[in-house]
Coordinates of N, CA and C in Angstrom, one line a residue:
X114 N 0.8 -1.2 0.0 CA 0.0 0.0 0.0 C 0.9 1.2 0.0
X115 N 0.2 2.0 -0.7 CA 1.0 3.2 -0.7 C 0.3 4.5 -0.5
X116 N 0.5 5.9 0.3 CA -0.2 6.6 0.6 C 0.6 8.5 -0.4
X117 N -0.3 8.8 -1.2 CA 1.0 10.5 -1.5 C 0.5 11.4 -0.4
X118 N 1.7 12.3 -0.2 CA 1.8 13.2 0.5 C 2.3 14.5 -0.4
X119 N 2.0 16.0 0.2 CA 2.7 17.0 -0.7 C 4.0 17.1 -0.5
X120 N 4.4 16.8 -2.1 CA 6.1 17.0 -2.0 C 6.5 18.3 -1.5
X121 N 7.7 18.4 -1.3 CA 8.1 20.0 -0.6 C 9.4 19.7 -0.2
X122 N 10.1 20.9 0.1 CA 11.9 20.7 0.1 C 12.6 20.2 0.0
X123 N 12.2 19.3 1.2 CA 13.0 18.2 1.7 C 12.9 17.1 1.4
X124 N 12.1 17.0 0.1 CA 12.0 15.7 -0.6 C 13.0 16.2 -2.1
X125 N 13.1 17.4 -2.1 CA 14.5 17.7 -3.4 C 15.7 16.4 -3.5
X126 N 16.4 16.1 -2.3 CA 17.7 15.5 -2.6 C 17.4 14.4 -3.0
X127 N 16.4 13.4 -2.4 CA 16.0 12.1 -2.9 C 15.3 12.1 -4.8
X128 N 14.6 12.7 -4.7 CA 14.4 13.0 -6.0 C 15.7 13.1 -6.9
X129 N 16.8 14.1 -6.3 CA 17.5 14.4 -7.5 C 18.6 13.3 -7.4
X130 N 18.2 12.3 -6.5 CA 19.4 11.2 -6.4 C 18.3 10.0 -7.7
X131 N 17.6 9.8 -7.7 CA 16.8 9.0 -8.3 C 17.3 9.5 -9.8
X132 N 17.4 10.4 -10.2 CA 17.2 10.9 -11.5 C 19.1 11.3 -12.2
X133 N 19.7 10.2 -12.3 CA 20.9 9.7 -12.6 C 21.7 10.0 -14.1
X134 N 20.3 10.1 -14.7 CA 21.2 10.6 -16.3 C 20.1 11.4 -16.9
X135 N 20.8 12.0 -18.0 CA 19.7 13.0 -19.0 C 18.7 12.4 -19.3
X136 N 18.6 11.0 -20.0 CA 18.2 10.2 -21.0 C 16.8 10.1 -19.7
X137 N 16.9 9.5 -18.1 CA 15.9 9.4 -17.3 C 15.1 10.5 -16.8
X138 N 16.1 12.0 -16.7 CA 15.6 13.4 -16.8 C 14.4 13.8 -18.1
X139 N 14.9 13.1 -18.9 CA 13.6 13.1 -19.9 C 12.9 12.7 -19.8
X140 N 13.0 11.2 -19.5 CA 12.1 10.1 -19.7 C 11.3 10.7 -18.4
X141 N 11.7 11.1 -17.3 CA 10.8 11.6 -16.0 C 9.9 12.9 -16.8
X142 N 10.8 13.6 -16.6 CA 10.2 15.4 -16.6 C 9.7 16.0 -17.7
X143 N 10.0 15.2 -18.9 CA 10.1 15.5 -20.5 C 11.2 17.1 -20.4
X144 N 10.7 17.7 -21.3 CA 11.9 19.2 -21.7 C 11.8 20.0 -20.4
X145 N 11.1 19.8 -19.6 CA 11.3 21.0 -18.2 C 12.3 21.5 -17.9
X146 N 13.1 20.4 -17.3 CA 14.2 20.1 -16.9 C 15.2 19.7 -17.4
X147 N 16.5 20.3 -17.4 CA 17.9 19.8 -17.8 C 18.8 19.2 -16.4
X148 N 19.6 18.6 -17.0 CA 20.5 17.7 -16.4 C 22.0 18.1 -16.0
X149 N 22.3 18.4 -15.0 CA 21.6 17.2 -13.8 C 20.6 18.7 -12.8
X150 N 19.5 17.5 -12.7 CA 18.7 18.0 -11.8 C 19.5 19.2 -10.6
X151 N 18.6 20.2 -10.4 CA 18.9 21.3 -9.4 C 17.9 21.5 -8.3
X152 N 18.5 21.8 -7.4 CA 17.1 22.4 -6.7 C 16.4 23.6 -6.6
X153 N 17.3 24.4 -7.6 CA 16.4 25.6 -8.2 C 15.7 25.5 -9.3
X154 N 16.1 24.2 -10.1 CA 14.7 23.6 -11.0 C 13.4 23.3 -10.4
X155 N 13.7 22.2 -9.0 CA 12.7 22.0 -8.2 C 11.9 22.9 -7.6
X156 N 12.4 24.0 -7.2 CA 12.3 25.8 -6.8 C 11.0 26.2 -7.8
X157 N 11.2 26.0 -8.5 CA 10.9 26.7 -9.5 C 9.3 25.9 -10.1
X158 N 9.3 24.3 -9.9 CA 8.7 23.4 -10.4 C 7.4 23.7 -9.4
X159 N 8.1 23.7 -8.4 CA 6.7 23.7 -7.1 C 6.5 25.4 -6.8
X160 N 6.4 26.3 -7.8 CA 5.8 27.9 -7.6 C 4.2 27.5 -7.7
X161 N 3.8 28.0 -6.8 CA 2.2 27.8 -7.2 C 1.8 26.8 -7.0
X162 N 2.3 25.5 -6.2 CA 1.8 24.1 -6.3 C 1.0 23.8 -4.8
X163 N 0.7 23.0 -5.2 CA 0.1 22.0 -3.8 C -0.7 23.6 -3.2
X164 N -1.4 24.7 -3.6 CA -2.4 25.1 -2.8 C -3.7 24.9 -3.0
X165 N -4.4 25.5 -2.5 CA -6.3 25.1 -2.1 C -7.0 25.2 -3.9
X166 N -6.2 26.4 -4.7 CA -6.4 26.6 -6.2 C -5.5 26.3 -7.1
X167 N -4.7 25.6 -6.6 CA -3.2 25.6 -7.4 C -3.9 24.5 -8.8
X168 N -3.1 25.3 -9.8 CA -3.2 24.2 -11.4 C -2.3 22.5 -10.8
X169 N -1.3 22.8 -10.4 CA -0.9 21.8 -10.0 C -0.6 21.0 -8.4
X170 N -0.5 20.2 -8.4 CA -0.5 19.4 -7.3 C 0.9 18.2 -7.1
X171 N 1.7 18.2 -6.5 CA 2.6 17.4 -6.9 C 2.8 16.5 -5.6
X172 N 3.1 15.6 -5.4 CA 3.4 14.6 -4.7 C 4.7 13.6 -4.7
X173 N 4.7 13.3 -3.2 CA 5.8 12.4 -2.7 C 5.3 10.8 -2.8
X174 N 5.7 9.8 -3.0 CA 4.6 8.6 -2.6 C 5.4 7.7 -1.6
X175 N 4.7 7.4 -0.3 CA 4.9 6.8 0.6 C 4.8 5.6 1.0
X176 N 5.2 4.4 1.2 CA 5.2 2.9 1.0 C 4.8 3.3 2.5
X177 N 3.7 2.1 2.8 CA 2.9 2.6 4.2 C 3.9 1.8 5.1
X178 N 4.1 0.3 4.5 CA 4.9 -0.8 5.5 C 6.0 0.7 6.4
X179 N 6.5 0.7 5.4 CA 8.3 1.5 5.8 C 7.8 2.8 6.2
X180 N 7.0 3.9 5.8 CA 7.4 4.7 5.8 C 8.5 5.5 5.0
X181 N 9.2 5.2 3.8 CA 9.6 5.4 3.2 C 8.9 6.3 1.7
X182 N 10.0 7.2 1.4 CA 9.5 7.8 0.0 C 10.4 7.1 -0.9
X183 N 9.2 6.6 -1.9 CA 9.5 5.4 -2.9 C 9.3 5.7 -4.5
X184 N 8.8 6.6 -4.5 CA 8.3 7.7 -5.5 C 7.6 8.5 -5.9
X185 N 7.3 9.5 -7.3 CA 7.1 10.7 -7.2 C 5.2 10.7 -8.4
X186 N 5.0 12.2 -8.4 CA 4.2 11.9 -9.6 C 2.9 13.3 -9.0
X187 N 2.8 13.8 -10.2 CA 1.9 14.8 -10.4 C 0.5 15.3 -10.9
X188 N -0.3 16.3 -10.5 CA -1.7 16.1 -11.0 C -1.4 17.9 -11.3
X189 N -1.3 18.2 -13.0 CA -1.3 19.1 -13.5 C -2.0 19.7 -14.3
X190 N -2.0 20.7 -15.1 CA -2.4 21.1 -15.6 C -4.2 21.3 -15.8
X191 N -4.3 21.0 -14.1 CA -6.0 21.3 -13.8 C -6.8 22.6 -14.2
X192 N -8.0 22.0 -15.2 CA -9.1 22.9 -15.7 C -9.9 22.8 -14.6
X193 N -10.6 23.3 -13.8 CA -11.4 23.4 -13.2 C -13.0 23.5 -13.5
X194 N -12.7 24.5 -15.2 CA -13.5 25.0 -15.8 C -14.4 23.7 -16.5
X195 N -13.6 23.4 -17.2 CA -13.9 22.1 -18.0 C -13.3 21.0 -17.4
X196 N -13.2 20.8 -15.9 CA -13.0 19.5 -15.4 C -12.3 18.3 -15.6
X197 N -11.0 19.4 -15.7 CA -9.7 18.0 -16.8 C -8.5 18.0 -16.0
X198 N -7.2 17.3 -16.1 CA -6.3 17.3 -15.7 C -5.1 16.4 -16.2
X199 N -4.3 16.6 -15.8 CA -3.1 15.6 -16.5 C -2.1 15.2 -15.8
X200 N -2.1 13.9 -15.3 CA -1.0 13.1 -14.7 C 0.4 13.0 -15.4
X201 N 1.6 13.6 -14.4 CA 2.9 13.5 -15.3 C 3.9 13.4 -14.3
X202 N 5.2 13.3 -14.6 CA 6.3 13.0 -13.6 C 6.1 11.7 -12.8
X203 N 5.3 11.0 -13.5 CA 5.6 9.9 -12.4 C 6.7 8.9 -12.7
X204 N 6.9 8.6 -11.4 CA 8.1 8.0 -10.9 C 8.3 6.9 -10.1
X205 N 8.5 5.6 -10.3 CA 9.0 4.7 -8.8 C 10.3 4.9 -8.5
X206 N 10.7 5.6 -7.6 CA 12.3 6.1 -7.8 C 13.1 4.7 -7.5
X207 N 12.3 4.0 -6.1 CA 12.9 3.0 -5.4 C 13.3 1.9 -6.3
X208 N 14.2 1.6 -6.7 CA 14.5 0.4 -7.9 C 14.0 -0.7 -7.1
X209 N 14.1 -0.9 -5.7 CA 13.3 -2.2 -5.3 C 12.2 -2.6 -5.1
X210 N 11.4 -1.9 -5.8 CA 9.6 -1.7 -5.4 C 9.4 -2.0 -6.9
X211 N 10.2 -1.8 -8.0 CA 9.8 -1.5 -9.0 C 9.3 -3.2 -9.7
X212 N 8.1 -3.1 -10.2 CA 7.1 -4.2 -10.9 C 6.5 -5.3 -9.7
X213 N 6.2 -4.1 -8.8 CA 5.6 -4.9 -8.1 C 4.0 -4.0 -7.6
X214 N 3.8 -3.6 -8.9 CA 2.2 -3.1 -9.0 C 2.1 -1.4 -8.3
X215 N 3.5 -0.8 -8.1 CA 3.1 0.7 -7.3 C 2.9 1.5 -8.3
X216 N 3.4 1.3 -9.4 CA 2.4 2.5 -10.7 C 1.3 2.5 -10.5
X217 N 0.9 0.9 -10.8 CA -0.9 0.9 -10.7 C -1.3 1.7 -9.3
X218 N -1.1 1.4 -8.5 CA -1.5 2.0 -7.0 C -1.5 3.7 -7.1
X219 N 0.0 4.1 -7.2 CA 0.0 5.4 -7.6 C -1.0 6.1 -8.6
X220 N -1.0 5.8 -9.8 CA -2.4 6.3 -10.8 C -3.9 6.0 -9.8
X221 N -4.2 4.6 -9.8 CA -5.5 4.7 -8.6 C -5.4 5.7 -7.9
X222 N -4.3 6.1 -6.9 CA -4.4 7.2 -5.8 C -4.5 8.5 -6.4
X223 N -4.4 8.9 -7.0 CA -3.9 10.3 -7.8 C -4.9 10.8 -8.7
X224 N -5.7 9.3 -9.3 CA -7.3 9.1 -9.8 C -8.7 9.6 -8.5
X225 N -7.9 9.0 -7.3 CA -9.1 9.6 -6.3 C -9.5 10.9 -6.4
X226 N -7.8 11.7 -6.2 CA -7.7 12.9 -5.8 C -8.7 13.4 -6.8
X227 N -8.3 13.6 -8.2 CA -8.8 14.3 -9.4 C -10.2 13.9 -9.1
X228 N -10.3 12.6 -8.9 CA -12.5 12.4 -9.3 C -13.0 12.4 -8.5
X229 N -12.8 12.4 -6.5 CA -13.3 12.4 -6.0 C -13.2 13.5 -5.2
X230 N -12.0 14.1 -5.3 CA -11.5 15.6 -4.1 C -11.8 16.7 -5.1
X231 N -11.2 16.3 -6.0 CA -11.4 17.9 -7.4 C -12.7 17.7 -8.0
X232 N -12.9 16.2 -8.0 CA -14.5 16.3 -9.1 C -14.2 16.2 -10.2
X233 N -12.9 16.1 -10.6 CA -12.7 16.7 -11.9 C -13.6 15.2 -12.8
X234 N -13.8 15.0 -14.2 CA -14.2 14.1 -14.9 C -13.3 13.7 -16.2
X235 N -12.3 13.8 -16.0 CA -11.2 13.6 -17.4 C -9.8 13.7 -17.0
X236 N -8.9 12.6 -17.1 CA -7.5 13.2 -16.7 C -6.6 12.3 -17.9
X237 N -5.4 13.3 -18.1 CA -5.2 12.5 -19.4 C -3.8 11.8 -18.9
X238 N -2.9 11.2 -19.0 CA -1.5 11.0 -19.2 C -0.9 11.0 -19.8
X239 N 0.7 11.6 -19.9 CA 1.2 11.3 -21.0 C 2.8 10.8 -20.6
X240 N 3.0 9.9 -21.6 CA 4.5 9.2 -21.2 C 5.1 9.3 -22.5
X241 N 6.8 9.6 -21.9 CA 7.6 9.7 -23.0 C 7.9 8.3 -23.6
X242 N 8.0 7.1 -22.7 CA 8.4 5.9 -23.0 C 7.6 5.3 -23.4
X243 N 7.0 4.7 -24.5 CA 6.2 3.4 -24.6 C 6.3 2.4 -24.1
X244 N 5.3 2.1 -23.2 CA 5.0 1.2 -22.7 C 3.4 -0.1 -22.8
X245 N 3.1 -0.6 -23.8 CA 2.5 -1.0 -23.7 C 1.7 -1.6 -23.1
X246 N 2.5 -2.3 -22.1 CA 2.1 -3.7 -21.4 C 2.1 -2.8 -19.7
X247 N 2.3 -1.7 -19.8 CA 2.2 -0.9 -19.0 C 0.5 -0.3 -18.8
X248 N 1.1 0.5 -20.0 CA -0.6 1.0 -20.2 C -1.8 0.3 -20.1
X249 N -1.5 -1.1 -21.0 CA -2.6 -2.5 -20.7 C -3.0 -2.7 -19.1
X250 N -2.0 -2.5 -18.2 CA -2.3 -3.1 -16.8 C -3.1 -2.1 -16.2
X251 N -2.8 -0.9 -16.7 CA -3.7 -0.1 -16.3 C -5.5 -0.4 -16.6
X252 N -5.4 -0.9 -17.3 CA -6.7 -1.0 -17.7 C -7.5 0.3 -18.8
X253 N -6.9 0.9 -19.2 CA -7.0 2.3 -20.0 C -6.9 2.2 -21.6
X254 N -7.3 2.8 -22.4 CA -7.1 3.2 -23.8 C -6.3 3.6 -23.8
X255 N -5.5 3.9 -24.7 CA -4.2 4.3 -24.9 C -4.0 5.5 -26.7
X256 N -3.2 5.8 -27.1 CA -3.4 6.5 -28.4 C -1.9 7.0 -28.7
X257 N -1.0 6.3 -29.2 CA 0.1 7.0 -29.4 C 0.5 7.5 -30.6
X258 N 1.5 8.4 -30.1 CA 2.1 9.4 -31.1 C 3.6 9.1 -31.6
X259 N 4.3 9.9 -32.0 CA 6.0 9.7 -32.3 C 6.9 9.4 -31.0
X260 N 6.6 10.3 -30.2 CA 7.5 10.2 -28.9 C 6.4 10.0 -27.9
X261 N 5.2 10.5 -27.9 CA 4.1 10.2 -26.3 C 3.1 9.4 -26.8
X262 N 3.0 9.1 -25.2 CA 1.4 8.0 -25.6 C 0.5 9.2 -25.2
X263 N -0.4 8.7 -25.1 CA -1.5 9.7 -24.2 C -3.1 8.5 -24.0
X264 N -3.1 8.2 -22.6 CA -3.3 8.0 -21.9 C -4.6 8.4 -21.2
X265 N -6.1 8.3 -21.5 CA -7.1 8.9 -21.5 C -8.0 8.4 -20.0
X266 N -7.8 9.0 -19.2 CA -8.8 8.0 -17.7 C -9.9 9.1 -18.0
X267 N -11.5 8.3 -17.6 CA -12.2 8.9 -17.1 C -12.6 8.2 -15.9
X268 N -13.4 8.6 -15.4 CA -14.4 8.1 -14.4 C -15.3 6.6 -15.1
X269 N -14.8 5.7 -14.3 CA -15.7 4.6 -15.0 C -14.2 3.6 -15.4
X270 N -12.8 4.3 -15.1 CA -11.9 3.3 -15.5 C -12.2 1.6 -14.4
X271 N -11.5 0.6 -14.9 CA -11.7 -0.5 -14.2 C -11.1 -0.7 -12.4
X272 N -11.2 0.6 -11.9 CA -10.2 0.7 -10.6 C -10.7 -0.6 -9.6

């Protein structure tokens, strides 16, 4: 089980220890960020974030057993208007958690937030990596492009 919490300062160094080469700085952040990660990138990433109106929302993800931060992942580019949003940056930083179902968990939790705390009815994702068998486990439609998939949840996914 895993619980997010709002990212915030003191989760900078772990993050930028996770994020090891350009090639993963992309594959994480897409063009945001250049390499190697800073904490005035970070600075800069969380202006405006995690408040009561904020477009974005960014999060730490917490493995309940440990207490540990295990990875990352964000709820952006919120319409409020038109009730949309866009999941990005996510991350299982912890290489030993990794394929052992915490994406799925992470998307489900981050799914609550948007459908059942924002209301929102639409959240898209987008990943730089193709992942097929990824996206499949999600249980989601999928639609890819050259470099992104995109990633369509609504309300009514198989959670």
């Amino acid at each position: 089980m895993i619980e997010l919490k709002y990212f915030d300062r003191p989760d900078f160094e772990q993050l930028i220890d996770w994020i090891d080469s350009p090639s993963f700085l992309l594959q994480w952040g897409g063009p945001a960020f250049e390499f190697p990660l800073t904490t005035s990138q970070l600075e800069r990433y969380m202006e405006n974030a995690n408040r009561k109106d904020s477009e974005t929302f960014i999060y730490k993800v917490i493995e309940c057993e440990t207490h540990k931060v295990i990875g990352h992942i964000s709820l952006g580019k919120i319409d409020r208007k038109n009730r949309s949003a866009r999941i990005g940056k996510v991350l299982v930083g912890n290489k030993h958690v990794r394929g052992k179902g915490i994406g799925q968990q992470m998307i489900k939790e981050i799914l609550s937030i948007a459908f059942d705390d924002l209301h929102l009815h639409r959240v898209s994702l987008g990943v730089f990596d193709v992942r097929p068998a990824w996206v499949q486990s999600i249980g989601c439609k999928s639609r890819a492009t050259k470099a992104v998939v995109v990633v369509s949840l609504t309300q009514g996914c198989p959670w």
